[in-house]
């Protein structure tokens, strides 16, 4: 017979409260970055494209990890992230060249990065 020692109810309650606090904080930061980008850059376009560039880079990194292993994935992480930004900025985000839209792009990239 396998016995399982579960944490005390007070510890579970504290962990649940900490997780809820962290989740709400992350949500506030993401919504706050979207509101800041929309207010300052007057568009959510750059913010959304920044998020897309992060998702593209993470997808490429997962594929690299699966195909080539962790050592190669570790050394190709930064080049893949920069390549994803370059692809998005040279195709879909051609209008993101001024200070405000490019800052919104960074907010979007960081907001989605915050989720992972």
Coordinates of C-alpha atoms in Angstrom, one line a residue:
X1 CA 0.0 0.0 0.0
X2 CA 1.3 3.4 -1.0
X3 CA 0.7 6.2 1.5
X4 CA 0.5 9.8 0.4
X5 CA 1.3 12.6 2.8
X6 CA -0.8 15.6 1.7
X7 CA 0.1 19.1 2.9
X8 CA -1.9 20.5 5.7
X9 CA -5.1 22.3 4.8
X10 CA -3.6 25.7 5.9
X11 CA -0.7 25.1 3.5
X12 CA -3.0 24.3 0.7
X13 CA -5.0 27.4 1.4
X14 CA -1.9 29.6 1.5
X15 CA -0.7 28.1 -1.8
X16 CA -4.0 28.7 -3.4
X17 CA -4.1 32.3 -2.3
X18 CA -0.5 32.9 -3.5
X19 CA -1.4 31.4 -6.9
X20 CA -4.5 33.5 -7.2
X21 CA -2.5 36.6 -6.3
X22 CA 0.1 35.8 -8.9
X23 CA -2.5 35.1 -11.6
X24 CA -4.4 38.3 -10.9
X25 CA -1.1 40.3 -10.9
X26 CA -0.1 38.8 -14.3
X27 CA -3.5 39.6 -15.7
X28 CA -3.3 43.2 -14.5
X29 CA 0.2 43.6 -16.0
X30 CA -1.0 42.2 -19.4
X31 CA -4.1 44.3 -19.5
X32 CA -2.1 47.3 -18.3
X33 CA 0.4 46.9 -21.1
X34 CA -2.4 46.6 -23.7
X35 CA -4.1 49.8 -22.3
X36 CA -0.7 51.6 -22.2
X37 CA 0.1 50.6 -25.7
X38 CA -3.4 51.5 -27.0
X39 CA -3.2 54.9 -25.2
X40 CA 0.3 55.9 -26.0
X41 CA 0.7 54.4 -29.5
X42 CA -3.0 55.0 -30.3
X43 CA -3.3 51.4 -31.7
X44 CA -3.2 47.9 -30.4
X45 CA -1.6 46.7 -33.7
X46 CA 2.0 46.9 -32.5
X47 CA 1.1 45.3 -29.2
X48 CA -0.6 42.4 -30.9
X49 CA 2.3 41.9 -33.4
X50 CA 4.8 41.9 -30.6
X51 CA 2.8 39.0 -29.0
X52 CA 2.7 37.2 -32.3
X53 CA 6.5 37.5 -32.6
X54 CA 6.9 35.9 -29.2
X55 CA 4.6 33.0 -30.0
X56 CA 6.5 32.5 -33.3
X57 CA 9.9 32.4 -31.6
X58 CA 8.6 30.0 -28.9
X59 CA 7.2 27.7 -31.6
X60 CA 10.5 27.6 -33.4
X61 CA 12.3 26.9 -30.1
X62 CA 10.1 24.0 -29.2
X63 CA 10.6 22.5 -32.7
X64 CA 14.3 22.9 -32.4
X65 CA 14.3 21.3 -28.9
X66 CA 12.3 18.4 -30.3
X67 CA 14.4 17.8 -33.4
X68 CA 17.9 18.6 -32.1
X69 CA 17.9 18.3 -28.4
X70 CA 18.4 20.7 -25.5
X71 CA 22.1 21.6 -26.2
X72 CA 21.4 22.9 -29.7
X73 CA 18.1 24.5 -28.6
X74 CA 20.0 26.4 -25.9
X75 CA 22.5 27.8 -28.4
X76 CA 19.8 28.7 -31.0
X77 CA 17.3 30.3 -28.6
X78 CA 18.5 34.0 -29.1
X79 CA 19.0 33.7 -32.9
X80 CA 15.5 32.2 -33.2
X81 CA 13.9 34.9 -31.1
X82 CA 15.7 37.7 -33.2
X83 CA 14.7 35.9 -36.4
X84 CA 11.1 35.9 -35.4
X85 CA 11.2 39.6 -34.6
X86 CA 12.8 40.3 -37.9
X87 CA 10.3 38.3 -39.8
X88 CA 7.3 40.0 -38.1
X89 CA 8.9 43.5 -38.4
X90 CA 9.8 43.0 -42.1
X91 CA 6.4 41.6 -43.1
X92 CA 3.3 42.3 -41.0
X93 CA 4.7 45.2 -38.9
X94 CA 6.2 47.5 -41.5
X95 CA 4.4 50.4 -39.9
X96 CA 6.1 49.8 -36.6
X97 CA 9.1 52.1 -37.1
X98 CA 8.4 55.1 -34.9
X99 CA 9.1 55.2 -31.1
X100 CA 5.5 54.8 -30.0
X101 CA 4.5 51.8 -32.1
X102 CA 7.8 50.0 -31.5
X103 CA 7.4 50.5 -27.8
X104 CA 3.9 49.0 -28.1
X105 CA 5.5 46.1 -30.0
X106 CA 7.9 45.5 -27.0
X107 CA 5.0 45.7 -24.6
X108 CA 3.1 43.0 -26.5
X109 CA 6.2 40.8 -26.7
X110 CA 6.8 41.2 -23.0
X111 CA 3.2 40.7 -22.1
X112 CA 3.0 37.3 -23.8
X113 CA 6.4 36.4 -22.5
X114 CA 5.0 37.1 -19.0
X115 CA 2.5 34.2 -19.5
X116 CA 5.3 31.7 -20.0

